Amino acid sequence: MMGRYIAQMLVLVFALLLVLGIDVALGQNDTEPVVLEGKCLVVCDSNPSSDGGVTSALGISVRSGSARVAFSAVRGTNHEPSDMSNTSTTIYFDQVLVNIGNHFDLKASVFTAPRRGIYSFSFHVVKVYNRQTIQVNLMHNEYPIISAFAGDQDVTREAASNGVLLMVEREDRVYLKLERGNLMGGWKYSTFSGFLVFPL
């Protein structure tokens, strides 16, 4: 019964392809693929999967335009809030230059991944008129992934900079944390950026 149903469906598909004027090359046996000459067949489905892709009834995962994810935040002022005199504090920003997908929360200065994938992150945290050494960590959820240091006492401005490719799961959080020192001189011109390289 199932074999008869499949045969009927194949006949309907071939008839549709012929009506559309698509050339079909059949293989010598049932195991060889069907080749569509000069045409592009698109499979669509309106049921999104949990990772932002689309899964068809045939089990085909189709990636949608939601794969575009990018953000870039900057610090535009040298205002010195009192909480930045303490260590182990999230470094926050006051302007967003790019926020495609709106996954960077400016108030919390935290990026939340909309889907599983490989992401690129980079940061550049400037300390101003501050002789203390600072250590900045890129945090993945609650765990430090990479660090950068700035501690030259003979310059008025110095930056702690680093970057990394990171595999991130959906709903994971990525942010910057001041692990050592303070930013009481301000951190104007500091940046924090990231984007989805490709989904998994």
PDB file of N, CA, C and O in Angstrom, residues 75-82 84-85 91-94 124-132 134 136 150 156-160 178 181-190:
ATOM      1  N   ARG A  75      31.371  53.056  23.966  1.00  0.00           N
ATOM      2  CA  ARG A  75      31.229  53.962  25.104  1.00  0.00           C
ATOM      3  C   ARG A  75      31.522  55.359  24.590  1.00  0.00           C
ATOM      4  O   ARG A  75      32.623  55.635  24.111  1.00  0.00           O
ATOM      5  N   GLY A  76      30.532  56.245  24.661  1.00  0.00           N
ATOM      6  CA  GLY A  76      30.672  57.571  24.080  1.00  0.00           C
ATOM      7  C   GLY A  76      31.012  58.667  25.064  1.00  0.00           C
ATOM      8  O   GLY A  76      31.334  59.782  24.661  1.00  0.00           O
ATOM      9  N   THR A  77      30.953  58.386  26.367  1.00  0.00           N
ATOM     10  CA  THR A  77      31.233  59.417  27.371  1.00  0.00           C
ATOM     11  C   THR A  77      32.254  58.907  28.378  1.00  0.00           C
ATOM     12  O   THR A  77      32.501  57.706  28.490  1.00  0.00           O
ATOM     13  N   ASN A  78      32.810  59.836  29.136  1.00  0.00           N
ATOM     14  CA  ASN A  78      33.758  59.486  30.191  1.00  0.00           C
ATOM     15  C   ASN A  78      33.117  59.570  31.563  1.00  0.00           C
ATOM     16  O   ASN A  78      33.809  59.693  32.567  1.00  0.00           O
ATOM     17  N   HIS A  79      31.795  59.534  31.615  1.00  0.00           N
ATOM     18  CA  HIS A  79      31.105  59.552  32.906  1.00  0.00           C
ATOM     19  C   HIS A  79      31.620  58.400  33.761  1.00  0.00           C
ATOM     20  O   HIS A  79      31.822  57.292  33.276  1.00  0.00           O
ATOM     21  N   GLU A  80      31.839  58.651  35.031  1.00  0.00           N
ATOM     22  CA  GLU A  80      32.443  57.665  35.915  1.00  0.00           C
ATOM     23  C   GLU A  80      31.455  57.212  36.990  1.00  0.00           C
ATOM     24  O   GLU A  80      31.451  57.740  38.102  1.00  0.00           O
ATOM     25  N   PRO A  81      30.587  56.271  36.704  1.00  0.00           N
ATOM     26  CA  PRO A  81      29.665  55.786  37.741  1.00  0.00           C
ATOM     27  C   PRO A  81      30.431  55.106  38.860  1.00  0.00           C
ATOM     28  O   PRO A  81      31.455  54.470  38.639  1.00  0.00           O
ATOM     29  N   SER A  82      29.936  55.247  40.072  1.00  0.00           N
ATOM     30  CA  SER A  82      30.669  54.755  41.238  1.00  0.00           C
ATOM     31  C   SER A  82      30.864  53.247  41.218  1.00  0.00           C
ATOM     32  O   SER A  82      31.848  52.743  41.748  1.00  0.00           O
ATOM     33  N   MET A  84      31.776  51.381  38.904  1.00  0.00           N
ATOM     34  CA  MET A  84      32.909  50.938  38.109  1.00  0.00           C
ATOM     35  C   MET A  84      34.224  51.065  38.869  1.00  0.00           C
ATOM     36  O   MET A  84      35.282  50.756  38.353  1.00  0.00           O
ATOM     37  N   SER A  85      34.165  51.535  40.111  1.00  0.00           N
ATOM     38  CA  SER A  85      35.372  51.560  40.935  1.00  0.00           C
ATOM     39  C   SER A  85      35.637  50.189  41.534  1.00  0.00           C
ATOM     40  O   SER A  85      36.689  49.941  42.099  1.00  0.00           O
ATOM     41  N   ILE A  91      31.110  45.414  32.311  1.00  0.00           N
ATOM     42  CA  ILE A  91      31.440  46.673  31.636  1.00  0.00           C
ATOM     43  C   ILE A  91      30.294  47.006  30.698  1.00  0.00           C
ATOM     44  O   ILE A  91      29.919  46.184  29.860  1.00  0.00           O
ATOM     45  N   TYR A  92      29.725  48.176  30.847  1.00  0.00           N
ATOM     46  CA  TYR A  92      28.578  48.492  30.013  1.00  0.00           C
ATOM     47  C   TYR A  92      28.852  49.689  29.108  1.00  0.00           C
ATOM     48  O   TYR A  92      29.799  50.443  29.301  1.00  0.00           O
ATOM     49  N   PHE A  93      27.984  49.817  28.103  1.00  0.00           N
ATOM     50  CA  PHE A  93      28.167  50.780  27.025  1.00  0.00           C
ATOM     51  C   PHE A  93      26.938  51.673  26.929  1.00  0.00           C
ATOM     52  O   PHE A  93      25.892  51.356  27.494  1.00  0.00           O
ATOM     53  N   ASP A  94      27.068  52.787  26.212  1.00  0.00           N
ATOM     54  CA  ASP A  94      25.944  53.723  26.155  1.00  0.00           C
ATOM     55  C   ASP A  94      25.444  54.010  24.744  1.00  0.00           C
ATOM     56  O   ASP A  94      24.491  54.760  24.571  1.00  0.00           O
ATOM     57  N   HIS A 124      37.619  46.121  22.930  1.00  0.00           N
ATOM     58  CA  HIS A 124      38.695  47.104  23.018  1.00  0.00           C
ATOM     59  C   HIS A 124      38.288  48.045  24.155  1.00  0.00           C
ATOM     60  O   HIS A 124      37.451  48.925  23.969  1.00  0.00           O
ATOM     61  N   VAL A 125      38.816  47.807  25.357  1.00  0.00           N
ATOM     62  CA  VAL A 125      38.424  48.589  26.533  1.00  0.00           C
ATOM     63  C   VAL A 125      39.566  49.535  26.895  1.00  0.00           C
ATOM     64  O   VAL A 125      40.676  49.101  27.204  1.00  0.00           O
ATOM     65  N   VAL A 126      39.265  50.831  26.852  1.00  0.00           N
ATOM     66  CA  VAL A 126      40.267  51.873  27.072  1.00  0.00           C
ATOM     67  C   VAL A 126      40.210  52.361  28.516  1.00  0.00           C
ATOM     68  O   VAL A 126      39.132  52.702  29.017  1.00  0.00           O
ATOM     69  N   LYS A 127      41.356  52.390  29.174  1.00  0.00           N
ATOM     70  CA  LYS A 127      41.434  53.028  30.493  1.00  0.00           C
ATOM     71  C   LYS A 127      42.120  54.382  30.326  1.00  0.00           C
ATOM     72  O   LYS A 127      43.042  54.536  29.522  1.00  0.00           O
ATOM     73  N   VAL A 128      41.644  55.364  31.068  1.00  0.00           N
ATOM     74  CA  VAL A 128      42.099  56.744  30.895  1.00  0.00           C
ATOM     75  C   VAL A 128      42.654  57.278  32.216  1.00  0.00           C
ATOM     76  O   VAL A 128      41.991  57.175  33.255  1.00  0.00           O
ATOM     77  N   TYR A 129      43.850  57.856  32.175  1.00  0.00           N
ATOM     78  CA  TYR A 129      44.465  58.476  33.357  1.00  0.00           C
ATOM     79  C   TYR A 129      44.360  57.565  34.577  1.00  0.00           C
ATOM     80  O   TYR A 129      43.927  57.962  35.647  1.00  0.00           O
ATOM     81  N   ASN A 130      44.761  56.351  34.403  1.00  0.00           N
ATOM     82  CA  ASN A 130      44.619  55.361  35.464  1.00  0.00           C
ATOM     83  C   ASN A 130      45.884  54.511  35.483  1.00  0.00           C
ATOM     84  O   ASN A 130      46.200  53.839  34.507  1.00  0.00           O
ATOM     85  N   ARG A 131      46.609  54.544  36.592  1.00  0.00           N
ATOM     86  CA  ARG A 131      47.874  53.825  36.683  1.00  0.00           C
ATOM     87  C   ARG A 131      47.702  52.361  37.088  1.00  0.00           C
ATOM     88  O   ARG A 131      48.665  51.607  37.100  1.00  0.00           O
ATOM     89  N   GLN A 132      46.489  51.975  37.420  1.00  0.00           N
ATOM     90  CA  GLN A 132      46.262  50.583  37.797  1.00  0.00           C
ATOM     91  C   GLN A 132      46.185  49.686  36.563  1.00  0.00           C
ATOM     92  O   GLN A 132      45.704  50.094  35.510  1.00  0.00           O
ATOM     93  N   ILE A 134      44.438  46.890  34.515  1.00  0.00           N
ATOM     94  CA  ILE A 134      43.086  46.330  34.431  1.00  0.00           C
ATOM     95  C   ILE A 134      43.138  44.988  33.702  1.00  0.00           C
ATOM     96  O   ILE A 134      44.001  44.755  32.852  1.00  0.00           O
ATOM     97  N   VAL A 136      40.341  42.561  31.677  1.00  0.00           N
ATOM     98  CA  VAL A 136      38.988  42.462  31.135  1.00  0.00           C
ATOM     99  C   VAL A 136      38.776  41.042  30.628  1.00  0.00           C
ATOM    100  O   VAL A 136      39.597  40.516  29.870  1.00  0.00           O
ATOM    101  N   ALA A 150      45.729  45.764  30.441  1.00  0.00           N
ATOM    102  CA  ALA A 150      46.325  47.068  30.138  1.00  0.00           C
ATOM    103  C   ALA A 150      46.912  47.588  31.439  1.00  0.00           C
ATOM    104  O   ALA A 150      46.197  47.716  32.434  1.00  0.00           O
ATOM    105  N   THR A 156      48.661  57.986  29.070  1.00  0.00           N
ATOM    106  CA  THR A 156      47.387  58.471  29.606  1.00  0.00           C
ATOM    107  C   THR A 156      46.213  57.616  29.159  1.00  0.00           C
ATOM    108  O   THR A 156      45.170  57.595  29.806  1.00  0.00           O
ATOM    109  N   ARG A 157      46.372  56.923  28.034  1.00  0.00           N
ATOM    110  CA  ARG A 157      45.316  56.031  27.547  1.00  0.00           C
ATOM    111  C   ARG A 157      45.941  54.727  27.071  1.00  0.00           C
ATOM    112  O   ARG A 157      46.957  54.727  26.384  1.00  0.00           O
ATOM    113  N   GLU A 158      45.294  53.630  27.435  1.00  0.00           N
ATOM    114  CA  GLU A 158      45.762  52.316  27.006  1.00  0.00           C
ATOM    115  C   GLU A 158      44.555  51.402  26.908  1.00  0.00           C
ATOM    116  O   GLU A 158      43.575  51.573  27.648  1.00  0.00           O
ATOM    117  N   ALA A 159      44.622  50.435  26.000  1.00  0.00           N
ATOM    118  CA  ALA A 159      43.468  49.568  25.770  1.00  0.00           C
ATOM    119  C   ALA A 159      43.801  48.107  26.032  1.00  0.00           C
ATOM    120  O   ALA A 159      44.893  47.635  25.715  1.00  0.00           O
ATOM    121  N   ALA A 160      42.835  47.415  26.607  1.00  0.00           N
ATOM    122  CA  ALA A 160      42.876  45.961  26.730  1.00  0.00           C
ATOM    123  C   ALA A 160      42.024  45.407  25.596  1.00  0.00           C
ATOM    124  O   ALA A 160      40.814  45.658  25.552  1.00  0.00           O
ATOM    125  N   LEU A 178      34.921  43.381  34.151  1.00  0.00           N
ATOM    126  CA  LEU A 178      36.148  43.942  34.707  1.00  0.00           C
ATOM    127  C   LEU A 178      36.582  43.052  35.867  1.00  0.00           C
ATOM    128  O   LEU A 178      35.963  43.047  36.923  1.00  0.00           O
ATOM    129  N   GLY A 181      41.379  45.710  38.716  1.00  0.00           N
ATOM    130  CA  GLY A 181      41.571  47.143  38.549  1.00  0.00           C
ATOM    131  C   GLY A 181      40.250  47.893  38.560  1.00  0.00           C
ATOM    132  O   GLY A 181      39.223  47.380  39.004  1.00  0.00           O
ATOM    133  N   ASN A 182      40.272  49.130  38.069  1.00  0.00           N
ATOM    134  CA  ASN A 182      39.045  49.918  37.988  1.00  0.00           C
ATOM    135  C   ASN A 182      39.097  50.821  36.766  1.00  0.00           C
ATOM    136  O   ASN A 182      40.136  50.964  36.127  1.00  0.00           O
ATOM    137  N   LEU A 183      37.964  51.399  36.442  1.00  0.00           N
ATOM    138  CA  LEU A 183      37.850  52.287  35.286  1.00  0.00           C
ATOM    139  C   LEU A 183      37.416  53.680  35.725  1.00  0.00           C
ATOM    140  O   LEU A 183      36.628  54.345  35.053  1.00  0.00           O
ATOM    141  N   MET A 184      37.939  54.127  36.857  1.00  0.00           N
ATOM    142  CA  MET A 184      37.512  55.415  37.403  1.00  0.00           C
ATOM    143  C   MET A 184      37.901  56.593  36.524  1.00  0.00           C
ATOM    144  O   MET A 184      37.348  57.671  36.639  1.00  0.00           O
ATOM    145  N   GLY A 185      38.864  56.417  35.628  1.00  0.00           N
ATOM    146  CA  GLY A 185      39.193  57.489  34.695  1.00  0.00           C
ATOM    147  C   GLY A 185      38.254  57.541  33.508  1.00  0.00           C
ATOM    148  O   GLY A 185      38.357  58.412  32.655  1.00  0.00           O
ATOM    149  N   GLY A 186      37.327  56.602  33.452  1.00  0.00           N
ATOM    150  CA  GLY A 186      36.415  56.504  32.321  1.00  0.00           C
ATOM    151  C   GLY A 186      36.915  55.500  31.302  1.00  0.00           C
ATOM    152  O   GLY A 186      38.067  55.067  31.346  1.00  0.00           O
ATOM    153  N   TRP A 187      36.052  55.125  30.361  1.00  0.00           N
ATOM    154  CA  TRP A 187      36.434  54.174  29.317  1.00  0.00           C
ATOM    155  C   TRP A 187      35.835  54.583  27.967  1.00  0.00           C
ATOM    156  O   TRP A 187      35.393  53.776  27.171  1.00  0.00           O
ATOM    157  N   LYS A 188      35.861  55.899  27.723  1.00  0.00           N
ATOM    158  CA  LYS A 188      35.381  56.430  26.447  1.00  0.00           C
ATOM    159  C   LYS A 188      36.164  55.813  25.292  1.00  0.00           C
ATOM    160  O   LYS A 188      37.356  55.550  25.417  1.00  0.00           O
ATOM    161  N   TYR A 189      35.474  55.589  24.175  1.00  0.00           N
ATOM    162  CA  TYR A 189      36.005  54.983  22.945  1.00  0.00           C
ATOM    163  C   TYR A 189      36.155  53.468  23.041  1.00  0.00           C
ATOM    164  O   TYR A 189      36.646  52.840  22.107  1.00  0.00           O
ATOM    165  N   SER A 190      35.736  52.871  24.132  1.00  0.00           N
ATOM    166  CA  SER A 190      35.766  51.411  24.230  1.00  0.00           C
ATOM    167  C   SER A 190      34.685  50.812  23.335  1.00  0.00           C
ATOM    168  O   SER A 190      33.637  51.429  23.107  1.00  0.00           O
TER     169      SER A 190
END
